[in-house]
Each structure stands twice: as structure tokens, then as C-alpha cells.
Amino acid sequence: MEIPTSAPTRICLVRHGETEWNAERRIQGQIDIGLNETGCRQAVAAGRWLKGAALVALYSSDLKRAWTTAQAIGAEIGLAPTAVPEMRERRYGVFEGLTYDEAKAHHPAGYAAFEGRNADYDFENGESLKAMFARVTGKLQEIASAHPGRNVAVVLHGGVLDVINRFVRGNPLEMPRDFLIPNAGINWISVLNGVWQLETWGETDHLEPGALDELPS
């Protein structure tokens, strides 16, 4: 049971820095791809931007691209990241390793379900939006409950940010995306007595121009 508090718990959500597969529009899923040079610079820039954010804890997906981003942020703000595998990217099954164009060509029916945001479609033993939503939002609420009235950060993935945005705003999973998810973008959400709010989304003022949002809508 959450303890009532007069101050919101604020969570800074940071998408990992750029990878070569992001630049190629290649679907990573849970394949463990590292950052490219641009992504490494973006991670450091995000950390510098967050120095004054009064963060008390730093969490991260344990996939390399997120974990390396979190380590760079942690080095700037003086916090060691804690791994949260529940914040891993969605498992895209037979789509993983393919570009979006290749996935559409090789798996047309599946791609249509994916593009249409069919919340039950699981990429032939991958992960459905419904399953991902449950694991991600469950962990998000657990993190918030552990730090009432404080500020924390979580480094995660584009698909994870997609479902969190919908959770916080109360929008259906099937709704077309109406927000950006740039690499190393900074997003703030908050919760007070169980009521979630979106504060800011897709901040990139700390980055060089051209941060990618290669995700389909």
C-alpha cells in the first residue's frame, strides 16, 4: 500500500543512445546491440543535463545499449545504475534483426498486425503489446513506490517508452503514436497518490541536432 504524500514521485525516463541498428532502421528487440559513437556522446550529454535534477536513484534495462547509457549518466551524476530486466525492449520474435522494410516483405501478415497495433500479436513466440504492458507498468509502479516524493531516472527503450506514455495518459495500446521517442531523449512523468501525470516528453535540447526517432508510428 502506498503511503500518502504531498510531494509527487518524479521519474525521468531516458531512451538509450543511438546504435548502428537504429541508424539502419533495423529491429533490435532483445538482441544485445551496443551504442555507436553518436550514442556514446548522447549518453554523456544526457548525464550532464541531469546533474541538477536531484536524482536519488538510477535504474536501467540490462541490455547493453541501455546499460552503457546508464553508466555514462551515472558517471556524470554520481549514481551507480541498478539493473531492471523488466524494462528491456519488447521481444520482436521473427522480426528481430530485420529492417522494417525486410520485416514487411518477409512477414506481410504479421507486419500488418504490428503496424495496426494489434495488442495480441506476438511475432510468432515474441511478445504481445499486452504482455509487454503488464511487465513494464508493473515495474514502473514498483520503482515509484520505492521512492515516494523523490526523483529517480530509468534508462530504457523506444518500445518501452511507447507503452509508458500510453499508460500515463490513459490511452489505448491500439492508438497510433502521436509523440516522439528520440534516442537519448529525456521524458518526465510523475505520480502522486496513484494519479499519473506526463510532465515533459521528448526533450532533446541537450543533444546535437538529428537525434533519431526511427520507430514506426
PDB file of C-alpha atoms in Angstrom:
ATOM      1  CA  MET A   1       0.000   0.000   0.000  1.00  0.00           C
ATOM      2  CA  GLU A   2       1.380   3.400  -1.000  1.00  0.00           C
ATOM      3  CA  ILE A   3       1.957   5.909   1.801  1.00  0.00           C
ATOM      4  CA  PRO A   4       0.114   9.189   1.027  1.00  0.00           C
ATOM      5  CA  THR A   5       2.500  12.062   0.413  1.00  0.00           C
ATOM      6  CA  SER A   6       2.123  15.707  -0.566  1.00  0.00           C
ATOM      7  CA  ALA A   7       5.064  15.586  -2.985  1.00  0.00           C
ATOM      8  CA  PRO A   8       4.933  13.689  -6.300  1.00  0.00           C
ATOM      9  CA  THR A   9       7.378  10.973  -7.194  1.00  0.00           C
ATOM     10  CA  ARG A  10       9.029  12.150 -10.416  1.00  0.00           C
ATOM     11  CA  ILE A  11      10.567   9.686 -12.857  1.00  0.00           C
ATOM     12  CA  CYS A  12      12.932  10.728 -15.620  1.00  0.00           C
ATOM     13  CA  LEU A  13      12.739   8.256 -18.497  1.00  0.00           C
ATOM     14  CA  VAL A  14      15.740   8.300 -20.851  1.00  0.00           C
ATOM     15  CA  ARG A  15      15.826   6.354 -24.093  1.00  0.00           C
ATOM     16  CA  HIS A  16      19.222   4.745 -24.749  1.00  0.00           C
ATOM     17  CA  GLY A  17      21.659   6.460 -27.091  1.00  0.00           C
ATOM     18  CA  GLU A  18      21.875   5.698 -30.796  1.00  0.00           C
ATOM     19  CA  THR A  19      23.066   2.344 -32.159  1.00  0.00           C
ATOM     20  CA  GLU A  20      24.046   1.386 -35.692  1.00  0.00           C
ATOM     21  CA  TRP A  21      20.860  -0.647 -35.916  1.00  0.00           C
ATOM     22  CA  ASN A  22      18.819   2.443 -35.051  1.00  0.00           C
ATOM     23  CA  ALA A  23      20.534   4.249 -37.910  1.00  0.00           C
ATOM     24  CA  GLU A  24      19.744   1.330 -40.258  1.00  0.00           C
ATOM     25  CA  ARG A  25      16.118   1.087 -39.012  1.00  0.00           C
ATOM     26  CA  ARG A  26      16.866  -2.491 -38.001  1.00  0.00           C
ATOM     27  CA  ILE A  27      14.691  -4.090 -35.321  1.00  0.00           C
ATOM     28  CA  GLN A  28      16.755  -4.824 -32.216  1.00  0.00           C
ATOM     29  CA  GLY A  29      14.253  -6.180 -29.732  1.00  0.00           C
ATOM     30  CA  GLN A  30      16.247  -8.079 -27.121  1.00  0.00           C
ATOM     31  CA  ILE A  31      19.297  -8.634 -29.355  1.00  0.00           C
ATOM     32  CA  ASP A  32      22.126  -7.049 -27.365  1.00  0.00           C
ATOM     33  CA  ILE A  33      23.423  -4.245 -29.587  1.00  0.00           C
ATOM     34  CA  GLY A  34      25.874  -1.636 -28.265  1.00  0.00           C
ATOM     35  CA  LEU A  35      25.952   2.121 -28.774  1.00  0.00           C
ATOM     36  CA  ASN A  36      27.686   3.722 -31.733  1.00  0.00           C
ATOM     37  CA  GLU A  37      29.902   6.817 -31.350  1.00  0.00           C
ATOM     38  CA  THR A  38      26.948   9.168 -31.590  1.00  0.00           C
ATOM     39  CA  GLY A  39      25.122   7.168 -28.949  1.00  0.00           C
ATOM     40  CA  CYS A  40      28.071   7.368 -26.562  1.00  0.00           C
ATOM     41  CA  ARG A  41      28.167  11.164 -26.915  1.00  0.00           C
ATOM     42  CA  GLN A  42      24.420  11.342 -26.389  1.00  0.00           C
ATOM     43  CA  ALA A  43      24.669   9.317 -23.178  1.00  0.00           C
ATOM     44  CA  VAL A  44      27.266  11.664 -21.698  1.00  0.00           C
ATOM     45  CA  ALA A  45      25.212  14.688 -22.760  1.00  0.00           C
ATOM     46  CA  ALA A  46      22.124  13.283 -21.052  1.00  0.00           C
ATOM     47  CA  GLY A  47      24.084  12.764 -17.864  1.00  0.00           C
ATOM     48  CA  ARG A  48      25.412  16.306 -17.880  1.00  0.00           C
ATOM     49  CA  TRP A  49      21.883  17.630 -18.457  1.00  0.00           C
ATOM     50  CA  LEU A  50      20.603  15.708 -15.437  1.00  0.00           C
ATOM     51  CA  LYS A  51      23.241  16.871 -12.954  1.00  0.00           C
ATOM     52  CA  GLY A  52      20.872  19.335 -11.325  1.00  0.00           C
ATOM     53  CA  ALA A  53      17.831  17.053 -11.314  1.00  0.00           C
ATOM     54  CA  ALA A  54      18.220  15.921  -7.675  1.00  0.00           C
ATOM     55  CA  LEU A  55      18.025  12.255  -8.628  1.00  0.00           C
ATOM     56  CA  VAL A  56      18.268   9.766  -5.778  1.00  0.00           C
ATOM     57  CA  ALA A  57      18.341   6.536  -7.814  1.00  0.00           C
ATOM     58  CA  LEU A  58      19.180   5.360 -11.318  1.00  0.00           C
ATOM     59  CA  TYR A  59      17.678   2.253 -12.917  1.00  0.00           C
ATOM     60  CA  SER A  60      18.291   0.707 -16.314  1.00  0.00           C
ATOM     61  CA  SER A  61      17.370  -2.113 -18.619  1.00  0.00           C
ATOM     62  CA  ASP A  62      20.226  -4.616 -18.578  1.00  0.00           C
ATOM     63  CA  LEU A  63      20.557  -4.678 -22.379  1.00  0.00           C
ATOM     64  CA  LYS A  64      23.930  -3.243 -23.410  1.00  0.00           C
ATOM     65  CA  ARG A  65      22.657  -0.167 -25.258  1.00  0.00           C
ATOM     66  CA  ALA A  66      20.645   0.958 -22.233  1.00  0.00           C
ATOM     67  CA  TRP A  67      23.156  -0.163 -19.604  1.00  0.00           C
ATOM     68  CA  THR A  68      26.047   1.696 -21.285  1.00  0.00           C
ATOM     69  CA  THR A  69      23.870   4.802 -21.497  1.00  0.00           C
ATOM     70  CA  ALA A  70      23.028   4.458 -17.796  1.00  0.00           C
ATOM     71  CA  GLN A  71      26.672   4.010 -16.830  1.00  0.00           C
ATOM     72  CA  ALA A  72      27.572   7.234 -18.664  1.00  0.00           C
ATOM     73  CA  ILE A  73      24.706   9.080 -16.988  1.00  0.00           C
ATOM     74  CA  GLY A  74      25.666   7.642 -13.615  1.00  0.00           C
ATOM     75  CA  ALA A  75      29.263   8.776 -14.021  1.00  0.00           C
ATOM     76  CA  GLU A  76      28.056  12.346 -14.511  1.00  0.00           C
ATOM     77  CA  ILE A  77      25.520  12.436 -11.657  1.00  0.00           C
ATOM     78  CA  GLY A  78      27.316  10.215  -9.153  1.00  0.00           C
ATOM     79  CA  LEU A  79      24.918   7.258  -9.070  1.00  0.00           C
ATOM     80  CA  ALA A  80      25.504   3.606  -9.942  1.00  0.00           C
ATOM     81  CA  PRO A  81      22.706   2.112 -12.051  1.00  0.00           C
ATOM     82  CA  THR A  82      20.551  -0.762 -10.812  1.00  0.00           C
ATOM     83  CA  ALA A  83      19.543  -3.335 -13.450  1.00  0.00           C
ATOM     84  CA  VAL A  84      15.826  -3.837 -14.077  1.00  0.00           C
ATOM     85  CA  PRO A  85      15.370  -6.536 -16.759  1.00  0.00           C
ATOM     86  CA  GLU A  86      11.626  -5.801 -16.754  1.00  0.00           C
ATOM     87  CA  MET A  87      12.457  -2.600 -18.665  1.00  0.00           C
ATOM     88  CA  ARG A  88      14.008  -4.480 -21.586  1.00  0.00           C
ATOM     89  CA  GLU A  89      12.770  -3.795 -25.091  1.00  0.00           C
ATOM     90  CA  ARG A  90       9.871  -5.824 -26.462  1.00  0.00           C
ATOM     91  CA  ARG A  91      10.703  -9.291 -27.815  1.00  0.00           C
ATOM     92  CA  TYR A  92      10.010  -8.984 -31.537  1.00  0.00           C
ATOM     93  CA  GLY A  93      10.384 -12.692 -32.343  1.00  0.00           C
ATOM     94  CA  VAL A  94      10.856 -13.350 -36.060  1.00  0.00           C
ATOM     95  CA  PHE A  95      11.247  -9.600 -36.722  1.00  0.00           C
ATOM     96  CA  GLU A  96      14.468  -9.252 -34.697  1.00  0.00           C
ATOM     97  CA  GLY A  97      17.491  -8.495 -36.861  1.00  0.00           C
ATOM     98  CA  LEU A  98      15.393  -7.376 -39.829  1.00  0.00           C
ATOM     99  CA  THR A  99      14.879  -3.831 -41.038  1.00  0.00           C
ATOM    100  CA  TYR A 100      11.284  -2.635 -41.007  1.00  0.00           C
ATOM    101  CA  ASP A 101      11.190  -2.969 -44.798  1.00  0.00           C
ATOM    102  CA  GLU A 102      12.518  -6.538 -44.614  1.00  0.00           C
ATOM    103  CA  ALA A 103      10.003  -7.472 -41.925  1.00  0.00           C
ATOM    104  CA  LYS A 104       7.189  -6.120 -44.089  1.00  0.00           C
ATOM    105  CA  ALA A 105       8.439  -8.063 -47.121  1.00  0.00           C
ATOM    106  CA  HIS A 106       9.108 -11.375 -45.332  1.00  0.00           C
ATOM    107  CA  HIS A 107       6.155 -11.364 -42.919  1.00  0.00           C
ATOM    108  CA  PRO A 108       3.401  -9.288 -44.570  1.00  0.00           C
ATOM    109  CA  ALA A 109       0.511 -10.561 -42.431  1.00  0.00           C
ATOM    110  CA  GLY A 110       2.479 -10.193 -39.226  1.00  0.00           C
ATOM    111  CA  TYR A 111       3.706  -6.759 -40.219  1.00  0.00           C
ATOM    112  CA  ALA A 112       0.147  -5.649 -40.884  1.00  0.00           C
ATOM    113  CA  ALA A 113      -0.798  -6.780 -37.362  1.00  0.00           C
ATOM    114  CA  PHE A 114       2.238  -4.977 -35.938  1.00  0.00           C
ATOM    115  CA  GLU A 115       1.614  -1.789 -37.919  1.00  0.00           C
ATOM    116  CA  GLY A 116      -2.054  -1.895 -36.957  1.00  0.00           C
ATOM    117  CA  ARG A 117      -1.077  -2.170 -33.278  1.00  0.00           C
ATOM    118  CA  ASN A 118      -2.839  -5.483 -32.696  1.00  0.00           C
ATOM    119  CA  ALA A 119      -2.270  -5.771 -28.942  1.00  0.00           C
ATOM    120  CA  ASP A 120      -2.409  -9.601 -29.020  1.00  0.00           C
ATOM    121  CA  TYR A 121       0.092 -10.153 -31.868  1.00  0.00           C
ATOM    122  CA  ASP A 122       3.318 -11.757 -30.595  1.00  0.00           C
ATOM    123  CA  PHE A 123       5.648 -12.092 -33.634  1.00  0.00           C
ATOM    124  CA  GLU A 124       5.497 -15.901 -33.553  1.00  0.00           C
ATOM    125  CA  ASN A 125       6.624 -16.511 -29.982  1.00  0.00           C
ATOM    126  CA  GLY A 126       7.829 -12.973 -29.372  1.00  0.00           C
ATOM    127  CA  GLU A 127       5.850 -10.698 -27.053  1.00  0.00           C
ATOM    128  CA  SER A 128       2.460  -9.079 -27.425  1.00  0.00           C
ATOM    129  CA  LEU A 129       1.798  -5.452 -26.531  1.00  0.00           C
ATOM    130  CA  LYS A 130      -0.474  -6.660 -23.733  1.00  0.00           C
ATOM    131  CA  ALA A 131       2.250  -8.827 -22.204  1.00  0.00           C
ATOM    132  CA  MET A 132       4.852  -6.087 -22.507  1.00  0.00           C
ATOM    133  CA  PHE A 133       2.477  -3.518 -20.997  1.00  0.00           C
ATOM    134  CA  ALA A 134       1.969  -5.719 -17.943  1.00  0.00           C
ATOM    135  CA  ARG A 135       5.682  -6.285 -17.230  1.00  0.00           C
ATOM    136  CA  VAL A 136       6.700  -2.660 -17.859  1.00  0.00           C
ATOM    137  CA  THR A 137       3.933  -0.904 -15.929  1.00  0.00           C
ATOM    138  CA  GLY A 138       4.217  -3.340 -13.046  1.00  0.00           C
ATOM    139  CA  LYS A 139       7.904  -2.487 -12.618  1.00  0.00           C
ATOM    140  CA  LEU A 140       7.288   1.235 -13.136  1.00  0.00           C
ATOM    141  CA  GLN A 141       4.807   1.279 -10.276  1.00  0.00           C
ATOM    142  CA  GLU A 142       7.217  -0.725  -8.108  1.00  0.00           C
ATOM    143  CA  ILE A 143      10.001   1.813  -8.726  1.00  0.00           C
ATOM    144  CA  ALA A 144       7.683   4.714  -7.940  1.00  0.00           C
ATOM    145  CA  SER A 145       6.522   3.083  -4.701  1.00  0.00           C
ATOM    146  CA  ALA A 146      10.139   2.619  -3.585  1.00  0.00           C
ATOM    147  CA  HIS A 147      10.896   6.374  -3.784  1.00  0.00           C
ATOM    148  CA  PRO A 148       7.837   8.341  -2.595  1.00  0.00           C
ATOM    149  CA  GLY A 149       8.245  12.066  -3.113  1.00  0.00           C
ATOM    150  CA  ARG A 150      11.709  11.733  -4.698  1.00  0.00           C
ATOM    151  CA  ASN A 151      13.217  11.995  -8.202  1.00  0.00           C
ATOM    152  CA  VAL A 152      14.597   8.908  -9.969  1.00  0.00           C
ATOM    153  CA  ALA A 153      15.722   8.046 -13.507  1.00  0.00           C
ATOM    154  CA  VAL A 154      15.209   4.959 -15.660  1.00  0.00           C
ATOM    155  CA  VAL A 155      17.106   4.221 -18.879  1.00  0.00           C
ATOM    156  CA  LEU A 156      15.083   2.132 -21.282  1.00  0.00           C
ATOM    157  CA  HIS A 157      13.978   1.554 -24.877  1.00  0.00           C
ATOM    158  CA  GLY A 158      11.711   3.051 -27.516  1.00  0.00           C
ATOM    159  CA  GLY A 159       9.053   0.359 -27.291  1.00  0.00           C
ATOM    160  CA  VAL A 160       9.026   0.629 -23.501  1.00  0.00           C
ATOM    161  CA  LEU A 161       8.571   4.389 -23.694  1.00  0.00           C
ATOM    162  CA  ASP A 162       5.724   3.831 -26.137  1.00  0.00           C
ATOM    163  CA  VAL A 163       3.697   1.798 -23.642  1.00  0.00           C
ATOM    164  CA  ILE A 164       4.576   4.008 -20.655  1.00  0.00           C
ATOM    165  CA  ASN A 165       3.338   7.095 -22.488  1.00  0.00           C
ATOM    166  CA  ARG A 166       0.002   5.364 -23.113  1.00  0.00           C
ATOM    167  CA  PHE A 167      -0.194   4.130 -19.518  1.00  0.00           C
ATOM    168  CA  VAL A 168       0.398   7.583 -18.041  1.00  0.00           C
ATOM    169  CA  ARG A 169      -2.014   9.341 -20.423  1.00  0.00           C
ATOM    170  CA  GLY A 170      -4.644   6.615 -20.213  1.00  0.00           C
ATOM    171  CA  ASN A 171      -4.585   5.985 -23.966  1.00  0.00           C
ATOM    172  CA  PRO A 172      -5.264   2.574 -25.543  1.00  0.00           C
ATOM    173  CA  LEU A 173      -2.386   0.449 -26.819  1.00  0.00           C
ATOM    174  CA  GLU A 174      -4.039   0.343 -30.246  1.00  0.00           C
ATOM    175  CA  MET A 175      -3.970   4.140 -30.689  1.00  0.00           C
ATOM    176  CA  PRO A 176      -1.488   5.430 -33.345  1.00  0.00           C
ATOM    177  CA  ARG A 177       1.540   7.113 -31.823  1.00  0.00           C
ATOM    178  CA  ASP A 178       1.238  10.890 -31.509  1.00  0.00           C
ATOM    179  CA  PHE A 179       4.543  11.581 -29.732  1.00  0.00           C
ATOM    180  CA  LEU A 180       8.269  11.371 -30.496  1.00  0.00           C
ATOM    181  CA  ILE A 181      10.739   8.896 -28.971  1.00  0.00           C
ATOM    182  CA  PRO A 182      14.224  10.231 -29.896  1.00  0.00           C
ATOM    183  CA  ASN A 183      17.423   8.437 -28.939  1.00  0.00           C
ATOM    184  CA  ALA A 184      18.671   9.815 -25.593  1.00  0.00           C
ATOM    185  CA  GLY A 185      15.548  11.950 -25.309  1.00  0.00           C
ATOM    186  CA  ILE A 186      14.514  12.934 -21.791  1.00  0.00           C
ATOM    187  CA  ASN A 187      10.949  12.444 -20.590  1.00  0.00           C
ATOM    188  CA  TRP A 188       9.497  13.287 -17.176  1.00  0.00           C
ATOM    189  CA  ILE A 189       6.441  11.653 -15.634  1.00  0.00           C
ATOM    190  CA  SER A 190       5.154  11.850 -12.076  1.00  0.00           C
ATOM    191  CA  VAL A 191       2.747  10.121  -9.733  1.00  0.00           C
ATOM    192  CA  LEU A 192       1.043  11.447  -6.624  1.00  0.00           C
ATOM    193  CA  ASN A 193      -1.272   9.220  -4.584  1.00  0.00           C
ATOM    194  CA  GLY A 194      -1.758   6.870  -7.542  1.00  0.00           C
ATOM    195  CA  VAL A 195      -2.516   9.558 -10.142  1.00  0.00           C
ATOM    196  CA  TRP A 196      -0.009   9.663 -13.017  1.00  0.00           C
ATOM    197  CA  GLN A 197       0.908  12.777 -14.991  1.00  0.00           C
ATOM    198  CA  LEU A 198       3.055  13.446 -18.049  1.00  0.00           C
ATOM    199  CA  GLU A 199       5.249  16.486 -17.341  1.00  0.00           C
ATOM    200  CA  THR A 200       7.524  16.783 -20.381  1.00  0.00           C
ATOM    201  CA  TRP A 201       8.246  14.487 -23.310  1.00  0.00           C
ATOM    202  CA  GLY A 202      10.956  14.073 -25.924  1.00  0.00           C
ATOM    203  CA  GLU A 203      13.359  16.750 -24.685  1.00  0.00           C
ATOM    204  CA  THR A 204      16.448  16.957 -26.906  1.00  0.00           C
ATOM    205  CA  ASP A 205      17.930  20.379 -26.082  1.00  0.00           C
ATOM    206  CA  HIS A 206      20.925  18.593 -24.536  1.00  0.00           C
ATOM    207  CA  LEU A 207      21.733  16.746 -27.793  1.00  0.00           C
ATOM    208  CA  GLU A 208      23.328  17.537 -31.122  1.00  0.00           C
ATOM    209  CA  PRO A 209      20.707  18.101 -33.833  1.00  0.00           C
ATOM    210  CA  GLY A 210      19.416  14.952 -35.535  1.00  0.00           C
ATOM    211  CA  ALA A 211      18.535  12.576 -32.677  1.00  0.00           C
ATOM    212  CA  LEU A 212      16.767   9.631 -34.301  1.00  0.00           C
ATOM    213  CA  ASP A 213      13.205   8.515 -33.860  1.00  0.00           C
ATOM    214  CA  GLU A 214      13.269   5.577 -36.275  1.00  0.00           C
ATOM    215  CA  LEU A 215      10.296   3.791 -34.754  1.00  0.00           C
ATOM    216  CA  PRO A 216       7.095   3.242 -36.738  1.00  0.00           C
ATOM    217  CA  SER A 217       4.014   5.103 -35.544  1.00  0.00           C
TER     218      SER A 217
END
